[in-house]
Amino acid sequence: MKNEDHVKIELQALLDKQPLIETKSCSIYKVPDGIRQSNAEAYTPMAVSIGPLHHGDSRLQKMEDHKLLYYKHFIQRSKASLSELLSCVRDFEPRIRACYSEKIDHLGVDEFVKVILVDSAFIIELFLRDEWTKGDVIFSQPWLLTQIAYDLLLLENQLPFFVFENLYNLALLLNDEHHHEFPSFMQFALSFFTYILNFKKPTEPPHGSSIVHFTDLIRNLYLKQPPCTREHKPLVLGYSAYELSEAGVKFKVKNPSSNSSLMVDLEFKNGTLEIPHIRVDDGTEIWLRNIVALEQCHYPHEHYFIDYVTFLGQLVNTNKDADVLIKAGIIDRMVGGNYETSVANLFSDIRKNITVTNASVDYIKLCDGLNAYYNHPWHSKMATLRRDYFTTPWKTVASIAGIVLLILTIIQTVCSILQV
C-alpha cells in the first residue's frame, strides 16, 4: 500500500511538472543528433553566438566585445530610449522563449531579455553598416564578416524575426513621418545576405509575417509561390547524370541571365534537363544543411529543399556525374582539390538520416520523365552503344575503324557480285 502511495505521489508530480514546449510555437531547434553527426561543424557557430542556445560558449567570447560595441552604436542611433527598447523585449519574453524547442532553464528572465536585446541590436547595427564604415573591425576583415554571415544562417543560432522587426521599427521609424520611404528590416536583411554571401536577390521579398527567422528567410528566397502540391510517393530517379547523358539527355543552366531564378525549380522538356546554377563551396554546405534541418523539424510535410537534395543526390553519385553538371555550367568549378568528389559527396551526405513523408509533384514528374526517356528503346540502345564502344578515345578509334572496315567489306562484296 505504501509503495502504491509512493508511486501515486511520483505520478502526480509528473502531472504537476511544467509541460514540454508546444511544438506548434517552435521555430528554432537543436539539430537532431542523427543529422548532426554527419558534419557537426556545419550546425555550430564559429564566430558569434546569437540567442540563448550557444550563449556562453567559451570559443565565441572574443566576439562579445564587438557585439557590445555594436549594441552601443545602435542605442545611440535609436529614436527610442533604452527603457522603451527593453520594455519591448520584456513584453515579448514569453513568446520568444516559446520559439525555442529547448527549455532555456540556464537563463532567468532578466538575463534572457539582456541576451535578446544585445544580440538583436548587434545584428540590426550590422545590417545598417557597410564596408565604408571607417575603422570597423568586422567590415575591415572580409573573412570575419563572411563567417558571421554564415553563423547567422545556422538553425540553432537564430532569434525570431518578429523581434528584429519590432525593435527596428521602434528604434528607427518611431514618430518618423517619412518612415514609408525608409527601407524595411526585411529589405536590409536581404541586402546583407545577397551582398555578403552572393545569394540571388528575389524579384519580390518574402512576406514578412511568414518568415520565422533568417534560416527560413533564405529558404523562402528559392521556393515557388505558391508551392506546388505534394503526394505520398517516393522520389526515385533510376539513372545518374552520366548515364542520362549517355542516353542523350542534355544538361542546361536554367535562366542563366536571371538573378532571381528559383534554386529548386528544375525542368525536363524536349530531352533537356534544366537546373538553376549553384555555386558549391564550404558555405554552400552550411546553409543548405541548415535549411534541410529546418525542413525536417519545422516543415515535415513541405520539405522542398529535401526534395532538391534527394534528387541531386541520386543524379550525382560519382565524379563522372559531377563532371557532367560542371561542364554544363550548372555547378561552378573550383580550383584545387578533388572538386568532383566533393560535389558527388555533398548531396548524398546532406540527406543522410533524413525522414521524408511525401514528395513534390513537380519532382515526381521530373523523375518519371527522365526514367521514361532513358528506358525508351532507342535511347537505351544509344546509351549501351556509347558505354560499350565510345567510353575512351582508344575504344572510339577502334570502333570507328571497325565500322569503316565493315563498310569497305560490304562495298567490296557488292562490287564483286556486280562484276560476276
CSV table of C-alpha atoms in Angstrom, one decimal:
chain,number,residue,atom,x,y,z
A,1,MET,CA,0.0,0.0,0.0
A,2,LYS,CA,2.8,2.3,0.9
A,3,ASN,CA,4.5,1.5,-2.4
A,4,GLU,CA,1.3,2.4,-4.3
A,5,ASP,CA,1.1,5.7,-2.4
A,6,HIS,CA,4.7,6.5,-3.3
A,7,VAL,CA,4.1,5.7,-6.9
A,8,LYS,CA,0.9,7.8,-6.9
A,9,ILE,CA,2.9,10.8,-5.5
A,10,GLU,CA,5.5,10.4,-8.2
A,11,LEU,CA,2.9,10.2,-11.0
A,12,GLN,CA,1.1,13.2,-9.6
A,13,ALA,CA,4.4,15.1,-9.6
A,14,LEU,CA,4.7,14.3,-13.3
A,15,LEU,CA,1.3,15.8,-13.9
A,16,ASP,CA,2.2,18.9,-12.0
A,17,LYS,CA,5.5,19.3,-13.8
A,18,GLN,CA,5.8,22.1,-16.3
A,19,PRO,CA,4.8,20.6,-19.7
A,20,LEU,CA,7.2,20.4,-22.6
A,21,ILE,CA,7.2,23.3,-25.1
A,22,GLU,CA,4.3,23.2,-27.6
A,23,THR,CA,5.7,22.2,-30.9
A,24,LYS,CA,3.3,24.5,-32.8
A,25,SER,CA,5.0,27.6,-31.4
A,26,CYS,CA,8.6,26.3,-32.0
A,27,SER,CA,10.6,27.5,-35.0
A,28,ILE,CA,14.2,27.4,-33.6
A,29,TYR,CA,15.5,23.9,-33.0
A,30,LYS,CA,18.5,21.9,-31.8
A,31,VAL,CA,19.6,19.9,-34.8
A,32,PRO,CA,18.7,16.2,-34.2
A,33,ASP,CA,21.7,14.1,-33.4
A,34,GLY,CA,21.2,11.7,-36.4
A,35,ILE,CA,21.5,14.7,-38.8
A,36,ARG,CA,24.3,16.5,-36.8
A,37,GLN,CA,26.7,13.5,-36.7
A,38,SER,CA,27.4,13.7,-40.4
A,39,ASN,CA,29.0,17.1,-40.0
A,40,ALA,CA,28.6,18.8,-36.6
A,41,GLU,CA,30.6,21.9,-37.6
A,42,ALA,CA,28.0,22.8,-40.2
A,43,TYR,CA,25.5,23.4,-37.5
A,44,THR,CA,27.8,25.1,-34.9
A,45,PRO,CA,28.7,28.8,-34.8
A,46,MET,CA,32.3,29.6,-35.5
A,47,ALA,CA,32.5,33.3,-34.8
A,48,VAL,CA,29.4,34.6,-33.0
A,49,SER,CA,26.6,33.2,-30.8
A,50,ILE,CA,23.1,34.6,-31.3
A,51,GLY,CA,20.3,33.8,-28.9
A,52,PRO,CA,20.4,31.5,-25.9
A,53,LEU,CA,21.3,28.1,-27.3
A,54,HIS,CA,25.0,28.8,-27.7
A,55,HIS,CA,25.2,31.7,-25.3
A,56,GLY,CA,28.3,31.5,-23.1
A,57,ASP,CA,30.3,29.3,-25.4
A,58,SER,CA,33.9,29.9,-24.5
A,59,ARG,CA,35.0,29.6,-28.1
A,60,LEU,CA,32.9,32.6,-29.1
A,61,GLN,CA,33.8,35.0,-26.2
A,62,LYS,CA,36.1,37.2,-28.3
A,63,MET,CA,33.1,38.4,-30.4
A,64,GLU,CA,31.2,39.5,-27.2
A,65,ASP,CA,33.1,42.8,-27.1
A,66,HIS,CA,32.3,43.6,-30.7
A,67,LYS,CA,28.6,42.8,-30.0
A,68,LEU,CA,28.6,45.3,-27.1
A,69,LEU,CA,30.2,47.9,-29.3
A,70,TYR,CA,27.5,47.5,-32.0
A,71,TYR,CA,24.9,47.5,-29.3
A,72,LYS,CA,26.2,50.8,-28.0
A,73,HIS,CA,26.1,52.4,-31.5
A,74,PHE,CA,22.6,51.0,-32.1
A,75,ILE,CA,21.3,52.6,-28.9
A,76,GLN,CA,22.9,55.9,-29.8
A,77,ARG,CA,21.2,56.0,-33.2
A,78,SER,CA,17.8,54.8,-31.8
A,79,LYS,CA,14.9,57.3,-31.6
A,80,ALA,CA,13.5,55.2,-28.8
A,81,SER,CA,15.0,55.2,-25.3
A,82,LEU,CA,16.8,52.2,-23.8
A,83,SER,CA,13.8,51.8,-21.4
A,84,GLU,CA,11.4,51.6,-24.4
A,85,LEU,CA,13.6,49.0,-26.2
A,86,LEU,CA,14.0,47.0,-23.0
A,87,SER,CA,10.2,47.0,-22.4
A,88,CYS,CA,9.6,45.9,-25.9
A,89,VAL,CA,11.8,42.8,-25.5
A,90,ARG,CA,10.5,42.1,-21.9
A,91,ASP,CA,6.9,42.2,-23.2
A,92,PHE,CA,7.8,39.6,-25.8
A,93,GLU,CA,9.9,37.4,-23.4
A,94,PRO,CA,7.3,34.5,-23.0
A,95,ARG,CA,6.6,34.5,-26.8
A,96,ILE,CA,10.3,34.5,-27.6
A,97,ARG,CA,11.0,31.6,-25.2
A,98,ALA,CA,8.2,29.6,-26.8
A,99,CYS,CA,10.0,29.8,-30.2
A,100,TYR,CA,12.8,27.5,-28.9
A,101,SER,CA,12.3,23.8,-28.9
A,102,GLU,CA,14.7,23.6,-25.9
A,103,LYS,CA,13.7,24.9,-22.5
A,104,ILE,CA,16.0,27.8,-21.6
A,105,ASP,CA,16.5,26.9,-18.0
A,106,HIS,CA,20.0,28.4,-17.7
A,107,LEU,CA,18.8,32.0,-18.2
A,108,GLY,CA,16.4,33.8,-15.9
A,109,VAL,CA,14.0,36.4,-17.2
A,110,ASP,CA,16.4,39.4,-16.8
A,111,GLU,CA,19.4,37.6,-18.3
A,112,PHE,CA,17.3,36.2,-21.2
A,113,VAL,CA,16.0,39.7,-22.0
A,114,LYS,CA,19.5,41.1,-21.9
A,115,VAL,CA,20.8,38.4,-24.3
A,116,ILE,CA,17.9,39.0,-26.8
A,117,LEU,CA,18.3,42.8,-26.8
A,118,VAL,CA,22.1,42.9,-27.1
A,119,ASP,CA,22.1,40.2,-29.9
A,120,SER,CA,19.2,41.9,-31.8
A,121,ALA,CA,20.9,45.3,-31.6
A,122,PHE,CA,24.2,43.8,-32.8
A,123,ILE,CA,22.5,42.3,-35.9
A,124,ILE,CA,20.4,45.3,-36.8
A,125,GLU,CA,23.5,47.6,-36.5
A,126,LEU,CA,25.5,45.1,-38.6
A,127,PHE,CA,22.8,45.3,-41.3
A,128,LEU,CA,22.8,49.1,-41.2
A,129,ARG,CA,26.6,49.4,-41.7
A,130,ASP,CA,28.6,48.8,-44.9
A,131,GLU,CA,32.2,48.3,-46.0
A,132,TRP,CA,32.8,52.1,-46.0
A,133,THR,CA,32.3,52.4,-42.2
A,134,LYS,CA,35.7,53.7,-41.1
A,135,GLY,CA,37.7,51.6,-38.6
A,136,ASP,CA,35.0,48.9,-38.4
A,137,VAL,CA,36.7,45.8,-37.0
A,138,ILE,CA,34.2,43.4,-38.7
A,139,PHE,CA,33.9,45.0,-42.2
A,140,SER,CA,37.7,45.6,-42.4
A,141,GLN,CA,38.1,41.8,-42.2
A,142,PRO,CA,36.2,40.1,-45.0
A,143,TRP,CA,36.8,36.6,-43.8
A,144,LEU,CA,35.3,37.5,-40.4
A,145,LEU,CA,32.3,39.2,-42.0
A,146,THR,CA,31.6,36.2,-44.1
A,147,GLN,CA,31.9,33.8,-41.2
A,148,ILE,CA,29.5,35.9,-39.2
A,149,ALA,CA,27.0,35.9,-42.1
A,150,TYR,CA,27.1,32.1,-42.3
A,151,ASP,CA,26.7,31.9,-38.5
A,152,LEU,CA,23.5,34.0,-38.8
A,153,LEU,CA,22.0,31.2,-41.0
A,154,LEU,CA,22.5,28.4,-38.5
A,155,LEU,CA,19.3,26.9,-37.3
A,156,GLU,CA,20.5,26.8,-33.7
A,157,ASN,CA,21.8,30.4,-33.8
A,158,GLN,CA,18.5,32.2,-34.5
A,159,LEU,CA,16.3,34.9,-33.0
A,160,PRO,CA,12.6,35.2,-34.0
A,161,PHE,CA,12.2,37.5,-37.0
A,162,PHE,CA,9.4,39.5,-35.3
A,163,VAL,CA,11.8,40.6,-32.6
A,164,PHE,CA,14.1,42.3,-35.1
A,165,GLU,CA,11.1,43.9,-36.9
A,166,ASN,CA,9.6,45.3,-33.7
A,167,LEU,CA,12.9,46.7,-32.4
A,168,TYR,CA,13.9,48.1,-35.8
A,169,ASN,CA,10.6,49.8,-36.2
A,170,LEU,CA,10.6,51.2,-32.7
A,171,ALA,CA,14.2,52.4,-32.8
A,172,LEU,CA,14.3,53.9,-36.3
A,173,LEU,CA,10.8,54.5,-37.5
A,174,LEU,CA,9.2,55.9,-34.3
A,175,ASN,CA,7.3,59.1,-35.0
A,176,ASP,CA,9.0,59.4,-38.4
A,177,GLU,CA,6.6,60.8,-40.9
A,178,HIS,CA,8.8,59.7,-43.7
A,179,HIS,CA,9.1,56.0,-42.5
A,180,HIS,CA,7.4,54.7,-45.6
A,181,GLU,CA,10.4,55.9,-47.6
A,182,PHE,CA,12.9,54.1,-45.3
A,183,PRO,CA,13.8,50.5,-46.1
A,184,SER,CA,12.2,47.8,-44.0
A,185,PHE,CA,14.2,45.5,-41.9
A,186,MET,CA,13.4,42.7,-44.4
A,187,GLN,CA,15.0,44.8,-47.2
A,188,PHE,CA,18.1,45.4,-45.1
A,189,ALA,CA,18.4,41.6,-44.3
A,190,LEU,CA,18.0,40.6,-47.9
A,191,SER,CA,20.6,43.2,-49.0
A,192,PHE,CA,23.1,41.9,-46.4
A,193,PHE,CA,22.8,38.2,-47.4
A,194,THR,CA,22.6,38.8,-51.1
A,195,TYR,CA,25.7,41.1,-51.0
A,196,ILE,CA,27.9,39.3,-48.4
A,197,LEU,CA,27.1,35.7,-49.4
A,198,ASN,CA,26.2,36.3,-53.1
A,199,PHE,CA,22.7,34.9,-52.8
A,200,LYS,CA,20.4,35.7,-55.7
A,201,LYS,CA,18.1,38.5,-54.9
A,202,PRO,CA,14.3,37.8,-55.3
A,203,THR,CA,12.1,39.9,-57.5
A,204,GLU,CA,9.9,40.5,-54.5
A,205,PRO,CA,10.9,39.9,-50.9
A,206,PRO,CA,9.1,37.2,-49.0
A,207,HIS,CA,6.1,38.3,-47.0
A,208,GLY,CA,7.4,39.4,-43.6
A,209,SER,CA,4.7,37.7,-41.5
A,210,SER,CA,5.5,34.3,-42.9
A,211,ILE,CA,9.2,34.4,-42.1
A,212,VAL,CA,10.2,33.0,-38.7
A,213,HIS,CA,14.0,33.7,-38.8
A,214,PHE,CA,17.0,34.0,-41.1
A,215,THR,CA,17.3,30.3,-42.0
A,216,ASP,CA,13.7,30.4,-43.0
A,217,LEU,CA,14.2,33.6,-45.0
A,218,ILE,CA,16.9,32.1,-47.2
A,219,ARG,CA,14.7,29.0,-47.7
A,220,ASN,CA,11.8,31.2,-48.9
A,221,LEU,CA,14.1,33.0,-51.4
A,222,TYR,CA,14.2,29.9,-53.6
A,223,LEU,CA,10.7,28.5,-53.3
A,224,LYS,CA,7.9,28.7,-55.8
A,225,GLN,CA,5.0,30.9,-54.7
A,226,PRO,CA,2.6,29.3,-54.1
A,227,PRO,CA,4.5,26.0,-53.7
A,228,CYS,CA,3.4,23.0,-55.8
A,229,THR,CA,1.2,20.2,-54.5
A,230,ARG,CA,2.7,17.0,-52.9
A,231,GLU,CA,2.0,13.3,-53.0
A,232,HIS,CA,2.7,10.4,-50.7
A,233,LYS,CA,5.1,8.8,-53.2
A,234,PRO,CA,8.9,8.2,-53.1
A,235,LEU,CA,11.2,10.2,-55.2
A,236,VAL,CA,13.1,7.7,-57.3
A,237,LEU,CA,15.5,8.6,-60.1
A,238,GLY,CA,16.8,5.4,-61.7
A,239,TYR,CA,19.8,6.9,-63.5
A,240,SER,CA,22.6,9.2,-62.8
A,241,ALA,CA,23.7,12.3,-64.7
A,242,TYR,CA,26.4,10.4,-66.7
A,243,GLU,CA,24.0,7.6,-67.6
A,244,LEU,CA,21.4,10.1,-68.7
A,245,SER,CA,23.9,12.0,-70.8
A,246,GLU,CA,24.9,8.7,-72.4
A,247,ALA,CA,21.2,8.2,-73.4
A,248,GLY,CA,21.1,11.6,-75.0
A,249,VAL,CA,19.8,13.9,-72.2
A,250,LYS,CA,21.2,17.4,-72.5
A,251,PHE,CA,22.0,19.5,-69.4
A,252,LYS,CA,21.5,23.2,-69.3
A,253,VAL,CA,21.6,26.1,-66.8
A,254,LYS,CA,18.0,27.3,-66.2
A,255,ASN,CA,17.6,31.1,-66.6
A,256,PRO,CA,21.3,31.9,-66.8
A,257,SER,CA,20.7,35.6,-67.4
A,258,SER,CA,18.3,35.9,-64.4
A,259,ASN,CA,19.5,36.9,-60.9
A,260,SER,CA,16.3,35.7,-59.3
A,261,SER,CA,15.9,32.1,-60.6
A,262,LEU,CA,14.4,29.7,-58.1
A,263,MET,CA,17.1,27.2,-57.0
A,264,VAL,CA,14.7,24.3,-56.5
A,265,ASP,CA,12.8,24.9,-59.8
A,266,LEU,CA,14.1,22.2,-62.2
A,267,GLU,CA,12.5,21.3,-65.5
A,268,PHE,CA,12.8,18.5,-68.1
A,269,LYS,CA,11.5,19.0,-71.6
A,270,ASN,CA,12.4,18.0,-75.1
A,271,GLY,CA,15.3,15.9,-73.9
A,272,THR,CA,16.9,18.7,-71.9
A,273,LEU,CA,17.2,18.9,-68.1
A,274,GLU,CA,17.4,22.5,-66.9
A,275,ILE,CA,18.8,23.1,-63.5
A,276,PRO,CA,19.4,26.6,-61.9
A,277,HIS,CA,23.1,27.4,-61.4
A,278,ILE,CA,24.6,26.6,-57.9
A,279,ARG,CA,28.0,27.6,-56.6
A,280,VAL,CA,29.3,24.8,-54.4
A,281,ASP,CA,31.8,25.8,-51.7
A,282,ASP,CA,32.2,25.4,-48.0
A,283,GLY,CA,29.5,27.9,-47.3
A,284,THR,CA,27.0,26.1,-49.6
A,285,GLU,CA,27.1,23.0,-47.4
A,286,ILE,CA,26.5,25.2,-44.3
A,287,TRP,CA,23.3,27.0,-45.4
A,288,LEU,CA,22.0,24.0,-47.4
A,289,ARG,CA,22.4,21.6,-44.4
A,290,ASN,CA,20.7,24.1,-42.0
A,291,ILE,CA,17.7,24.6,-44.4
A,292,VAL,CA,17.3,20.8,-44.7
A,293,ALA,CA,17.5,20.5,-40.9
A,294,LEU,CA,14.8,23.3,-40.6
A,295,GLU,CA,12.5,21.5,-43.0
A,296,GLN,CA,13.0,18.2,-41.1
A,297,CYS,CA,12.0,19.8,-37.8
A,298,HIS,CA,9.6,22.6,-38.9
A,299,TYR,CA,8.2,21.6,-42.3
A,300,PRO,CA,8.0,17.8,-42.1
A,301,HIS,CA,5.3,17.7,-44.9
A,302,GLU,CA,6.6,20.6,-47.0
A,303,HIS,CA,10.2,19.7,-47.5
A,304,TYR,CA,11.0,21.2,-50.9
A,305,PHE,CA,14.8,21.5,-50.2
A,306,ILE,CA,14.9,17.9,-49.0
A,307,ASP,CA,13.3,17.0,-52.4
A,308,TYR,CA,16.1,19.0,-54.1
A,309,VAL,CA,19.0,17.4,-52.3
A,310,THR,CA,17.3,13.9,-52.7
A,311,PHE,CA,17.0,14.4,-56.4
A,312,LEU,CA,20.6,15.8,-56.8
A,313,GLY,CA,21.9,13.0,-54.5
A,314,GLN,CA,20.5,10.4,-57.0
A,315,LEU,CA,21.6,12.4,-60.0
A,316,VAL,CA,25.2,12.9,-58.8
A,317,ASN,CA,26.7,9.7,-57.5
A,318,THR,CA,30.2,9.7,-58.9
A,319,ASN,CA,32.9,12.0,-60.2
A,320,LYS,CA,31.6,11.4,-63.8
A,321,ASP,CA,28.2,12.6,-62.8
A,322,ALA,CA,29.6,15.8,-61.1
A,323,ASP,CA,31.7,16.5,-64.2
A,324,VAL,CA,28.5,16.4,-66.4
A,325,LEU,CA,27.0,19.2,-64.4
A,326,ILE,CA,30.3,21.2,-64.1
A,327,LYS,CA,30.8,21.1,-67.8
A,328,ALA,CA,27.2,22.3,-68.4
A,329,GLY,CA,27.9,25.3,-66.2
A,330,ILE,CA,25.3,24.2,-63.7
A,331,ILE,CA,27.9,23.9,-60.9
A,332,ASP,CA,30.8,26.2,-60.6
A,333,ARG,CA,34.3,24.6,-61.0
A,334,MET,CA,36.6,25.4,-58.1
A,335,VAL,CA,40.3,25.4,-58.2
A,336,GLY,CA,42.3,22.9,-56.2
A,337,GLY,CA,41.4,19.7,-54.5
A,338,ASN,CA,39.3,16.8,-55.9
A,339,TYR,CA,36.3,19.0,-56.6
A,340,GLU,CA,34.2,16.4,-58.4
A,341,THR,CA,34.4,14.1,-55.4
A,342,SER,CA,33.3,16.8,-53.0
A,343,VAL,CA,30.4,17.7,-55.2
A,344,ALA,CA,29.4,14.0,-55.6
A,345,ASN,CA,29.5,13.5,-51.8
A,346,LEU,CA,27.8,16.8,-50.8
A,347,PHE,CA,24.2,16.0,-51.7
A,348,SER,CA,24.3,12.3,-50.6
A,349,ASP,CA,25.8,13.3,-47.2
A,350,ILE,CA,23.2,16.1,-46.6
A,351,ARG,CA,20.3,13.7,-47.0
A,352,LYS,CA,21.6,11.1,-44.5
A,353,ASN,CA,19.3,10.3,-41.7
A,354,ILE,CA,16.5,12.5,-43.2
A,355,THR,CA,12.9,11.2,-43.0
A,356,VAL,CA,10.5,12.1,-45.8
A,357,THR,CA,6.8,11.7,-45.9
A,358,ASN,CA,5.9,12.8,-49.4
A,359,ALA,CA,7.4,14.5,-52.5
A,360,SER,CA,6.7,17.4,-54.7
A,361,VAL,CA,4.5,16.6,-57.7
A,362,ASP,CA,6.9,18.5,-59.9
A,363,TYR,CA,9.9,16.4,-58.8
A,364,ILE,CA,7.9,13.2,-59.2
A,365,LYS,CA,7.1,14.1,-62.8
A,366,LEU,CA,10.7,15.1,-63.3
A,367,CYS,CA,11.9,11.6,-62.2
A,368,ASP,CA,9.2,9.9,-64.2
A,369,GLY,CA,10.1,11.8,-67.3
A,370,LEU,CA,13.8,11.1,-67.1
A,371,ASN,CA,13.3,7.4,-66.3
A,372,ALA,CA,10.9,7.1,-69.3
A,373,TYR,CA,13.4,8.9,-71.6
A,374,TYR,CA,16.2,6.6,-70.6
A,375,ASN,CA,14.1,3.5,-70.9
A,376,HIS,CA,12.9,4.4,-74.4
A,377,PRO,CA,14.3,1.6,-76.7
A,378,TRP,CA,16.3,4.0,-79.0
A,379,HIS,CA,17.8,6.0,-76.1
A,380,SER,CA,18.7,2.9,-74.1
A,381,LYS,CA,20.4,1.4,-77.2
A,382,MET,CA,22.3,4.6,-77.7
A,383,ALA,CA,23.4,4.6,-74.1
A,384,THR,CA,24.6,1.0,-74.5
A,385,LEU,CA,26.5,1.8,-77.7
A,386,ARG,CA,28.2,4.8,-76.1
A,387,ARG,CA,29.1,2.8,-73.0
A,388,ASP,CA,30.4,-0.3,-74.8
A,389,TYR,CA,32.2,1.3,-77.8
A,390,PHE,CA,32.9,5.0,-77.1
A,391,THR,CA,33.9,5.4,-73.5
A,392,THR,CA,37.6,6.1,-74.2
A,393,PRO,CA,39.5,7.6,-77.1
A,394,TRP,CA,41.1,4.2,-78.0
A,395,LYS,CA,37.7,2.5,-78.0
A,396,THR,CA,36.3,5.3,-80.1
A,397,VAL,CA,39.1,5.0,-82.7
A,398,ALA,CA,38.8,1.2,-82.7
A,399,SER,CA,35.0,1.3,-83.1
A,400,ILE,CA,35.2,3.8,-86.0
A,401,ALA,CA,37.9,1.8,-87.6
A,402,GLY,CA,35.7,-1.3,-87.3
A,403,ILE,CA,32.8,0.5,-88.8
A,404,VAL,CA,34.9,1.8,-91.7
A,405,LEU,CA,36.3,-1.7,-92.3
A,406,LEU,CA,32.8,-3.2,-92.2
A,407,ILE,CA,31.6,-0.6,-94.8
A,408,LEU,CA,34.6,-1.3,-97.0
A,409,THR,CA,34.0,-5.0,-96.8
A,410,ILE,CA,30.3,-4.6,-97.8
A,411,ILE,CA,31.3,-2.3,-100.7
A,412,GLN,CA,33.9,-4.8,-101.9
A,413,THR,CA,31.4,-7.6,-101.6
A,414,VAL,CA,28.8,-5.7,-103.6
A,415,CYS,CA,31.3,-4.8,-106.3
A,416,SER,CA,32.4,-8.4,-106.6
A,417,ILE,CA,28.8,-9.5,-107.0
A,418,LEU,CA,28.2,-6.9,-109.7
A,419,GLN,CA,31.3,-8.0,-111.6
A,420,VAL,CA,30.1,-11.6,-111.8
